[in-house]
Backbone as JSON, one array per atom type, in Angstrom:
{
  "sequence": "MSAVPPPTPTPQESVEPRELLQLGTDADEPCLRADAARNRARLLEAAARLVAERGADGVTMEAVAAAARVGKGTVFRRFGDRTGLLTALLDHSEKKFQSAFLTGPPPLGPGAPPAERLRAFGLASLRRTADELDLQLAAEPEPGRRFTNPPRRVLHHHVALLLREAVPDADCELLAHTLMAQLDPALVHHLTRQCGMPPERLESAWVDLVDRVTGSAPPC",
  "N": [[106.7, 46.36, 138.41], [107.75, 47.54, 135.29], [107.15, 50.81, 133.98], [105.07, 51.51, 131.16], [106.53, 52.81, 128.28], [105.96, 56.15, 127.0], [104.07, 56.83, 123.98], [105.83, 57.19, 120.89], [106.33, 60.43, 119.61], [104.65, 61.6, 116.7], [106.58, 62.27, 113.88], [107.42, 65.51, 112.52], [106.25, 66.73, 109.37], [108.37, 66.43, 106.52], [110.52, 69.06, 105.39], [109.7, 70.13, 102.55], [109.27, 71.51, 99.29], [106.01, 72.58, 98.76], [102.97, 72.71, 97.0], [101.04, 75.57, 97.18], [97.68, 76.04, 98.33], [95.35, 77.66, 96.26], [93.4, 80.54, 95.61], [90.6, 81.15, 93.44], [91.29, 82.4, 90.17], [91.21, 85.24, 87.96], [90.9, 84.06, 85.54], [89.11, 82.08, 85.96], [86.63, 83.13, 85.65], [83.98, 83.89, 83.29], [85.06, 84.8, 80.01], [85.63, 88.19, 79.44], [84.7, 91.01, 77.48], [87.03, 93.5, 76.37], [86.28, 96.13, 77.1], [84.34, 95.58, 79.04], [85.87, 94.28, 80.97], [87.56, 96.36, 81.72], [85.67, 98.08, 82.84], [84.81, 96.53, 85.01], [87.16, 96.35, 86.57], [87.5, 99.07, 87.12], [85.2, 99.58, 88.61], [85.63, 97.96, 90.87], [87.95, 99.11, 91.96], [86.95, 101.64, 92.55], [84.98, 100.95, 94.42], [86.62, 99.91, 96.44], [87.98, 102.22, 97.28], [85.83, 103.68, 98.33], [85.01, 102.02, 100.43], [87.24, 102.26, 102.09], [87.02, 104.95, 102.73], [84.39, 105.32, 103.76], [83.57, 103.04, 105.05], [82.2, 99.69, 104.92], [79.42, 99.64, 105.27], [78.62, 102.08, 104.31], [78.69, 102.03, 101.59], [77.12, 102.21, 98.5], [75.38, 101.01, 95.56], [74.85, 103.08, 93.8], [76.68, 105.05, 94.62], [79.1, 103.81, 94.01], [78.91, 103.6, 91.23], [78.92, 106.33, 90.54], [81.46, 107.09, 91.49], [83.09, 105.56, 89.85], [82.46, 106.57, 87.45], [80.56, 105.48, 85.68], [77.45, 104.22, 84.32], [74.66, 103.57, 86.51], [73.29, 101.24, 85.91], [75.26, 99.63, 84.85], [76.71, 98.76, 87.05], [74.82, 97.18, 88.42], [74.3, 95.23, 86.46], [76.77, 93.97, 86.33], [77.35, 93.0, 88.95], [75.0, 92.31, 90.21], [73.78, 92.81, 92.87], [74.23, 94.72, 95.95], [75.44, 93.02, 97.82], [76.65, 91.15, 96.12], [78.51, 92.82, 94.93], [80.21, 93.56, 97.1], [81.16, 91.05, 97.82], [82.59, 90.35, 95.51], [84.5, 92.35, 95.64], [85.97, 91.73, 97.97], [86.97, 89.24, 97.2], [88.56, 90.04, 95.06], [90.5, 91.52, 96.44], [91.63, 89.48, 98.03], [92.81, 87.88, 96.04], [94.76, 89.61, 95.0], [96.43, 89.92, 97.24], [97.22, 87.28, 97.69], [98.62, 86.81, 95.31], [100.75, 88.52, 95.71], [102.23, 87.36, 97.87], [102.78, 84.88, 96.84], [104.03, 85.1, 94.3], [105.17, 87.59, 94.12], [107.65, 90.24, 94.58], [110.49, 89.74, 96.84], [110.69, 90.95, 100.27], [108.17, 89.8, 100.83], [107.31, 88.09, 98.8], [108.67, 85.09, 97.14], [112.19, 84.28, 97.67], [113.41, 85.46, 99.83], [114.74, 84.82, 103.2], [112.9, 82.49, 105.34], [112.0, 83.53, 107.88], [112.17, 86.27, 107.46], [110.31, 86.54, 105.44], [108.01, 85.82, 106.84], [107.81, 87.98, 108.65], [107.31, 90.06, 106.8], [104.92, 89.13, 105.68], [103.05, 89.25, 107.84], [103.09, 92.02, 108.42], [102.16, 93.08, 105.98], [99.64, 91.91, 105.94], [98.41, 93.04, 108.24], [98.35, 95.75, 107.48], [96.76, 95.64, 105.22], [94.36, 94.75, 106.4], [93.8, 96.94, 108.05], [93.17, 98.81, 106.1], [90.83, 97.81, 104.97], [89.05, 97.08, 106.99], [86.3, 97.12, 107.85], [85.06, 95.84, 105.72], [86.24, 93.27, 105.79], [85.34, 92.39, 108.3], [82.58, 92.36, 107.85], [82.44, 90.28, 106.07], [83.17, 88.08, 107.51], [83.2, 84.62, 108.06], [80.75, 82.24, 109.35], [81.11, 80.66, 112.64], [81.49, 77.84, 112.3], [82.67, 77.62, 109.82], [84.88, 79.13, 109.87], [87.61, 78.41, 109.93], [87.87, 76.82, 107.75], [87.18, 77.94, 105.35], [88.15, 78.81, 101.99], [89.97, 81.19, 101.63], [91.08, 81.52, 104.24], [92.33, 79.05, 104.61], [94.31, 79.13, 102.63], [96.0, 81.19, 103.59], [96.76, 80.16, 106.11], [98.09, 77.82, 105.3], [100.25, 78.9, 103.93], [101.66, 80.3, 105.99], [102.24, 78.12, 107.67], [103.94, 76.66, 106.0], [106.16, 78.38, 105.73], [106.97, 78.38, 108.4], [107.78, 75.72, 108.69], [110.13, 75.76, 107.3], [111.61, 77.57, 108.81], [111.53, 76.75, 111.53], [111.78, 73.73, 111.78], [111.47, 71.69, 113.68], [109.26, 72.22, 115.19], [105.71, 72.12, 116.05], [104.26, 72.89, 113.46], [101.79, 73.19, 112.21], [99.91, 73.8, 114.25], [101.25, 75.95, 115.38], [101.12, 77.83, 113.35], [98.43, 78.56, 113.44], [98.48, 79.87, 115.9], [100.13, 82.1, 115.41], [98.63, 83.38, 113.4], [96.41, 84.16, 114.8], [97.02, 86.61, 115.87], [96.65, 88.26, 113.75], [94.01, 88.43, 113.28], [91.02, 89.88, 112.02], [88.9, 90.68, 113.77], [90.23, 90.93, 116.21], [92.08, 92.92, 115.53], [90.28, 95.01, 115.1], [89.25, 95.3, 117.72], [91.57, 96.03, 119.18], [92.55, 98.36, 117.87], [90.34, 100.12, 117.42], [88.65, 99.92, 119.65], [90.35, 99.81, 121.86], [92.14, 101.74, 121.23], [94.77, 101.43, 120.32], [97.71, 102.25, 118.49], [98.3, 101.43, 115.04], [101.0, 100.92, 114.53], [101.95, 99.76, 116.86], [100.82, 97.21, 116.83], [102.1, 96.21, 114.59], [104.79, 96.23, 115.4], [104.61, 94.36, 117.46], [104.01, 92.07, 116.03], [106.41, 91.61, 114.55], [108.13, 91.18, 116.7], [107.0, 88.84, 117.77], [107.41, 86.98, 115.66], [110.21, 86.98, 115.62], [110.8, 85.88, 118.15], [109.62, 83.35, 117.96], [110.97, 82.17, 115.81], [113.59, 82.52, 116.52], [115.21, 84.47, 115.42], [116.36, 87.62, 114.04], [115.48, 90.85, 112.72], [117.03, 91.87, 109.61], [119.85, 94.09, 109.64]],
  "CA": [[106.59, 46.25, 136.95], [108.21, 48.8, 134.69], [106.12, 51.6, 133.33], [105.07, 51.45, 129.7], [107.03, 54.1, 127.77], [104.97, 56.91, 126.24], [104.19, 56.63, 122.53], [106.76, 58.08, 120.2], [105.61, 61.47, 118.89], [104.68, 61.55, 115.24], [107.53, 63.28, 113.39], [106.92, 66.58, 111.66], [106.42, 66.51, 107.95], [109.65, 66.92, 106.03], [110.48, 70.38, 104.79], [109.81, 70.02, 101.12], [108.41, 72.46, 98.6], [104.64, 72.11, 98.59], [102.16, 73.66, 96.24], [100.06, 76.24, 98.02], [96.31, 76.18, 97.88], [95.18, 78.95, 95.6], [92.06, 81.01, 95.33], [90.3, 81.25, 92.02], [91.88, 83.53, 89.47], [90.3, 85.88, 87.03], [90.68, 83.17, 84.41], [87.99, 81.21, 86.27], [85.42, 83.82, 85.27], [83.76, 83.91, 81.86], [85.86, 85.81, 79.32], [84.96, 89.48, 79.32], [85.21, 91.93, 76.47], [88.02, 94.42, 76.94], [85.62, 97.25, 77.78], [83.68, 95.07, 80.24], [86.93, 94.02, 81.95], [87.99, 97.65, 82.26], [84.61, 98.58, 83.71], [84.83, 95.76, 86.25], [88.31, 96.79, 87.36], [87.22, 100.44, 87.58], [84.19, 99.5, 89.66], [86.21, 97.4, 92.08], [88.85, 100.11, 92.54], [86.1, 102.68, 93.13], [84.37, 100.4, 95.63], [87.66, 99.82, 97.47], [88.2, 103.57, 97.81], [84.68, 104.06, 99.14], [85.05, 101.25, 101.68], [88.27, 102.87, 102.92], [86.57, 106.27, 103.18], [83.1, 105.34, 104.44], [83.22, 101.76, 105.64], [81.38, 98.85, 104.05], [78.0, 99.98, 105.4], [78.34, 103.32, 103.61], [78.87, 101.86, 100.14], [75.91, 101.89, 97.75], [75.61, 100.8, 94.14], [74.84, 104.4, 93.16], [77.93, 105.73, 94.94], [80.18, 103.16, 93.27], [78.76, 104.0, 89.83], [79.37, 107.71, 90.41], [82.91, 107.16, 91.7], [83.75, 104.93, 88.71], [82.02, 107.3, 86.26], [79.8, 104.62, 84.77], [76.03, 104.22, 84.64], [74.26, 102.7, 87.62], [72.92, 99.95, 85.36], [76.48, 98.83, 84.65], [77.05, 98.14, 88.33], [73.85, 96.12, 88.69], [74.49, 94.14, 85.51], [78.03, 93.25, 86.59], [77.44, 92.37, 90.27], [73.68, 91.87, 90.66], [73.31, 93.63, 93.99], [75.31, 95.22, 96.81], [76.15, 91.87, 98.39], [77.51, 90.63, 95.07], [79.62, 93.76, 94.74], [81.15, 93.45, 98.23], [81.8, 89.74, 97.72], [83.58, 90.45, 94.44], [85.57, 93.22, 96.09], [86.83, 90.99, 98.9], [87.66, 88.23, 96.42], [89.59, 90.76, 94.31], [91.56, 91.84, 97.4], [92.29, 88.23, 98.41], [93.66, 87.44, 94.93], [95.92, 90.5, 94.92], [97.31, 89.62, 98.36], [97.81, 85.97, 97.44], [99.61, 86.95, 94.24], [101.92, 89.21, 96.26], [103.12, 86.49, 98.64], [103.14, 83.7, 96.07], [104.89, 85.37, 93.15], [105.66, 88.95, 94.13], [109.06, 90.41, 94.96], [110.8, 89.56, 98.26], [110.62, 89.78, 101.17], [106.86, 89.17, 100.93], [107.31, 86.99, 97.85], [109.81, 84.16, 97.22], [113.54, 84.79, 97.49], [113.96, 85.91, 101.11], [114.69, 83.79, 104.23], [111.53, 82.3, 105.82], [111.63, 84.45, 108.96], [111.97, 87.59, 106.86], [109.03, 86.49, 104.73], [106.95, 85.83, 107.85], [107.66, 89.36, 109.1], [106.67, 90.83, 105.73], [103.55, 88.65, 105.54], [102.22, 89.82, 108.9], [102.97, 93.48, 108.24], [101.27, 93.33, 104.84], [98.29, 91.51, 106.34], [97.88, 94.05, 109.16], [98.07, 96.98, 106.74], [95.59, 95.37, 104.39], [93.2, 94.71, 107.28], [93.5, 98.31, 108.46], [92.57, 99.52, 104.97], [89.51, 97.29, 104.61], [88.6, 96.39, 108.2], [84.85, 96.93, 107.87], [84.73, 94.84, 104.71], [86.63, 91.95, 106.28], [84.45, 92.02, 109.39], [81.28, 92.04, 107.28], [82.54, 89.01, 105.34], [83.64, 87.03, 108.41], [82.32, 83.45, 107.98], [80.2, 81.73, 110.6], [82.14, 79.94, 113.39], [81.76, 76.5, 111.78], [83.43, 77.7, 108.58], [85.91, 80.15, 110.02], [88.96, 77.91, 109.65], [87.84, 75.93, 106.59], [86.9, 78.64, 104.09], [89.38, 78.79, 101.18], [90.99, 82.21, 101.9], [91.77, 81.24, 105.5], [93.19, 77.89, 104.41], [95.46, 79.57, 101.86], [96.9, 81.95, 104.46], [97.32, 79.25, 107.11], [99.02, 76.93, 104.61], [101.46, 79.68, 103.63], [102.38, 80.53, 107.24], [102.78, 76.84, 108.13], [105.06, 76.3, 105.12], [107.33, 79.18, 106.12], [107.42, 77.91, 109.71], [108.51, 74.47, 108.52], [111.49, 76.1, 106.87], [112.31, 78.33, 109.84], [111.61, 75.97, 112.78], [111.26, 72.43, 111.35], [111.2, 70.77, 114.78], [108.06, 72.67, 115.89], [104.41, 71.69, 115.54], [104.02, 74.09, 112.65], [100.37, 73.34, 111.9], [99.3, 74.54, 115.36], [101.94, 77.22, 115.56], [100.6, 78.75, 112.34], [97.18, 79.11, 113.99], [98.84, 80.8, 116.97], [100.6, 83.35, 114.81], [97.56, 84.03, 112.66], [95.45, 84.76, 115.73], [97.39, 88.02, 116.07], [96.27, 89.01, 112.56], [92.56, 88.29, 113.13], [90.37, 91.19, 111.87], [88.14, 91.05, 114.96], [91.19, 91.4, 117.21], [92.58, 94.21, 115.06], [89.2, 95.97, 115.38], [89.2, 95.53, 119.17], [92.77, 96.72, 119.67], [92.74, 99.69, 117.28], [89.17, 100.99, 117.53], [88.07, 99.91, 121.0], [91.39, 100.08, 122.85], [92.9, 102.9, 120.8], [96.19, 101.16, 120.05], [98.15, 102.65, 117.15], [98.67, 100.28, 114.19], [102.43, 100.65, 114.62], [102.19, 98.86, 117.99], [100.49, 95.86, 116.37], [103.15, 95.79, 113.66], [105.99, 95.91, 116.19], [104.34, 93.12, 118.19], [104.13, 90.95, 115.08], [107.83, 91.38, 114.29], [108.7, 90.6, 117.92], [106.52, 87.47, 117.87], [108.12, 86.17, 114.67], [111.6, 86.85, 116.05], [110.87, 84.97, 119.28], [109.26, 82.01, 117.52], [111.98, 81.64, 114.89], [114.94, 82.72, 117.04], [115.95, 85.31, 114.47], [116.21, 89.06, 114.22], [115.42, 91.51, 111.41], [118.33, 92.29, 109.08], [120.21, 95.47, 109.97]],
  "C": [[106.94, 47.59, 136.32], [107.07, 49.49, 133.96], [106.23, 51.47, 131.82], [105.54, 52.79, 129.16], [105.96, 54.81, 126.96], [105.16, 56.68, 124.75], [105.14, 57.64, 121.92], [105.99, 59.14, 119.44], [105.72, 61.28, 117.38], [105.62, 62.62, 114.73], [106.85, 64.31, 112.53], [107.11, 66.19, 110.21], [107.77, 67.07, 107.51], [109.48, 68.26, 105.36], [110.75, 70.24, 103.3], [108.92, 71.06, 100.47], [107.03, 71.85, 98.41], [103.85, 73.17, 97.86], [101.12, 74.26, 97.17], [98.67, 76.11, 97.43], [96.16, 77.55, 97.25], [93.71, 79.27, 95.44], [91.85, 81.01, 93.84], [90.97, 82.47, 91.42], [90.87, 84.11, 88.52], [90.0, 84.99, 85.84], [89.51, 82.22, 84.68], [86.67, 81.82, 85.82], [85.23, 83.75, 83.76], [84.58, 85.03, 81.22], [85.03, 87.08, 79.13], [85.54, 90.23, 78.14], [86.15, 92.92, 77.14], [87.34, 95.56, 77.68], [84.91, 96.79, 79.05], [84.71, 94.8, 81.34], [87.42, 95.32, 82.56], [86.95, 98.22, 83.2], [84.6, 97.85, 85.06], [85.96, 96.21, 87.15], [88.08, 98.18, 87.93], [86.21, 100.43, 88.72], [84.78, 98.98, 90.96], [87.17, 98.38, 92.75], [88.05, 101.23, 93.2], [85.46, 102.19, 94.43], [85.38, 100.3, 96.76], [87.93, 101.19, 98.1], [87.05, 103.99, 98.74], [84.64, 103.3, 100.46], [86.08, 101.86, 102.62], [87.81, 104.2, 103.51], [85.35, 106.22, 104.09], [82.8, 104.09, 105.25], [82.28, 101.0, 104.73], [79.91, 99.23, 104.1], [77.64, 101.23, 104.61], [78.45, 103.23, 102.11], [77.54, 101.45, 99.5], [76.27, 101.68, 96.28], [75.7, 102.13, 93.4], [76.16, 105.12, 93.38], [79.09, 105.13, 94.16], [80.12, 103.56, 91.8], [79.27, 105.42, 89.62], [80.88, 107.82, 90.53], [83.67, 106.58, 90.51], [83.39, 105.61, 87.39], [81.43, 106.38, 85.2], [78.33, 104.72, 85.17], [75.7, 103.25, 85.75], [73.9, 101.3, 87.12], [74.12, 99.04, 85.14], [76.86, 98.09, 85.92], [76.12, 96.97, 88.63], [74.02, 94.94, 87.73], [75.73, 93.31, 85.85], [77.99, 92.46, 87.88], [76.09, 91.92, 90.83], [73.09, 92.72, 91.76], [74.51, 94.03, 94.85], [76.12, 94.08, 97.42], [77.11, 91.27, 97.37], [78.72, 91.52, 94.83], [80.66, 93.61, 95.85], [81.86, 92.1, 98.22], [82.9, 89.75, 96.66], [84.76, 91.3, 94.88], [86.52, 92.48, 97.03], [87.61, 89.91, 98.16], [88.81, 88.85, 95.62], [90.78, 91.07, 95.22], [92.34, 90.59, 97.79], [93.25, 87.78, 97.3], [94.91, 88.3, 94.82], [96.93, 90.17, 96.03], [98.0, 88.27, 98.14], [98.89, 86.05, 96.37], [100.9, 87.57, 94.77], [102.82, 88.25, 97.03], [103.5, 85.21, 97.91], [104.2, 83.99, 95.01], [105.47, 86.77, 93.12], [107.12, 89.03, 94.55], [109.27, 90.15, 96.45], [110.86, 90.91, 98.97], [109.23, 89.15, 101.3], [106.78, 87.96, 100.01], [108.54, 86.12, 98.0], [111.16, 84.86, 97.04], [114.2, 85.3, 98.76], [113.94, 84.75, 102.11], [113.29, 83.68, 104.83], [111.11, 83.25, 106.93], [111.36, 85.85, 108.43], [110.64, 87.64, 106.11], [107.86, 86.49, 105.7], [106.72, 87.25, 108.38], [106.89, 90.17, 108.07], [105.22, 90.42, 105.55], [102.63, 89.28, 106.58], [102.01, 91.31, 108.76], [102.03, 93.81, 107.08], [99.83, 92.99, 105.18], [97.66, 92.55, 107.26], [97.52, 95.34, 108.42], [96.86, 96.81, 105.83], [94.32, 95.37, 105.24], [92.82, 96.11, 107.73], [92.79, 99.07, 107.34], [91.15, 99.08, 104.68], [88.87, 96.54, 105.79], [87.1, 96.12, 108.19], [84.43, 95.85, 106.87], [85.07, 93.44, 105.2], [85.73, 91.48, 107.41], [83.07, 91.61, 108.86], [81.28, 90.68, 106.59], [83.0, 87.86, 106.22], [82.7, 85.83, 108.37], [81.81, 83.03, 109.35], [81.24, 80.85, 111.29], [82.5, 78.57, 112.8], [82.59, 76.49, 110.51], [84.66, 78.61, 108.69], [87.3, 79.66, 109.61], [89.01, 77.0, 108.42], [87.54, 76.66, 105.29], [88.21, 78.83, 103.32], [90.38, 79.91, 101.48], [91.78, 81.94, 103.18], [92.75, 80.07, 105.34], [94.45, 78.26, 103.62], [96.48, 80.26, 102.78], [97.56, 81.04, 105.5], [98.37, 78.33, 106.47], [100.35, 77.65, 104.34], [102.29, 79.89, 104.89], [103.0, 79.22, 107.74], [103.98, 76.41, 107.29], [106.32, 77.08, 105.48], [107.88, 78.74, 107.48], [108.19, 76.6, 109.6], [109.95, 74.7, 108.07], [112.28, 76.74, 108.01], [112.53, 77.53, 111.11], [111.05, 74.57, 112.51], [110.93, 71.46, 112.47], [109.96, 71.16, 115.57], [106.81, 72.03, 115.3], [103.86, 72.84, 114.7], [102.57, 74.28, 112.27], [99.67, 74.15, 113.0], [99.95, 75.89, 115.55], [101.47, 78.26, 114.54], [99.29, 79.37, 112.8], [97.47, 80.14, 115.08], [99.29, 82.14, 116.41], [99.46, 84.1, 114.13], [96.5, 84.65, 113.56], [95.75, 86.23, 115.95], [96.99, 88.88, 114.89], [94.75, 89.01, 112.35], [91.88, 89.66, 113.03], [89.58, 91.62, 113.1], [89.06, 91.55, 116.07], [91.77, 92.75, 116.81], [91.55, 95.31, 115.34], [89.18, 96.33, 116.87], [90.38, 96.38, 119.63], [92.88, 98.15, 119.14], [91.57, 100.62, 117.54], [88.56, 101.03, 118.92], [89.09, 100.22, 122.07], [92.27, 101.26, 122.46], [94.38, 102.66, 120.56], [96.56, 101.64, 118.65], [98.54, 101.41, 116.34], [100.14, 99.92, 114.3], [102.75, 99.71, 115.79], [101.89, 97.42, 117.6], [101.57, 95.33, 115.43], [104.42, 95.41, 114.4], [105.82, 94.6, 116.95], [104.45, 91.91, 117.27], [105.6, 90.61, 114.81], [108.48, 90.72, 115.51], [108.27, 89.14, 118.07], [107.26, 86.54, 116.91], [109.56, 85.93, 115.11], [111.74, 85.85, 117.2], [110.58, 83.53, 118.86], [110.37, 81.38, 116.69], [113.41, 81.77, 115.4], [115.81, 83.54, 116.11], [115.74, 86.77, 114.81], [116.18, 89.7, 112.84], [116.81, 91.88, 110.93], [118.59, 93.74, 109.39], [120.05, 96.36, 108.74]]
}
C-alpha cells in the first residue's frame, strides 16, 4: 500500500505592507503645560545620563533633580517614585527607537533595501542596549511575559516584516526570533561584561548573521 503523502506546508504570508504595532505615544498622556513638558523632558534626559554613568541602581530621585536643575518635589510629582521614573525612562527610550525605525531616515528607517535595514536595526539596537544595559536588565519582564509584552512584539514584528521582504520563502516568524536572540540584553551583558567581548565583535557578528540569512552583502 502506498504511503500517505505528507501534508502540504502552509504557505508563508504574502509580502504586503503591514501596519506595525506601535507603542503609546506622548499624545496618550494627559496634555501638559509647556513648562511641565519641558521639565519632564529635562528629567528624562538627566535620568538617562545618570543611568549611563552610574547604572540603574545608582539613580536616585535626588540625583535626577540635581542633574536636571529642578526641585526634588518636581521629580516626585511627575513620576511618583523611583520605579515610576525608571519605567517612564525606558518607555521614553522605546518610543525614540521605534520612531527611528518606523519614520526616521534610512537605512534604519524606510527607504533602504530590507537587508540593509536589518543590519542598521541590529547595530542601533546593540548600541542602545550598551548605553542603557542596566536599565533594560532591570525592566526585563518575567518569563511568561517576555515575548508578549508590547515593546518586544513591536521589535519582533518589525524584524519579521523585513525578513518577509528579504527572504519571502523562509519561516520569517521563527527566523525573527532567532535573529533577535542575538540582541537579547541578558546575552549582551554576558558577552560584554562577563566574557569581556568588545561591542564591535557583537556588531560584526550581527552584520555577518544578516548577510548569511538574507544572502546579501553590505554595500561597498
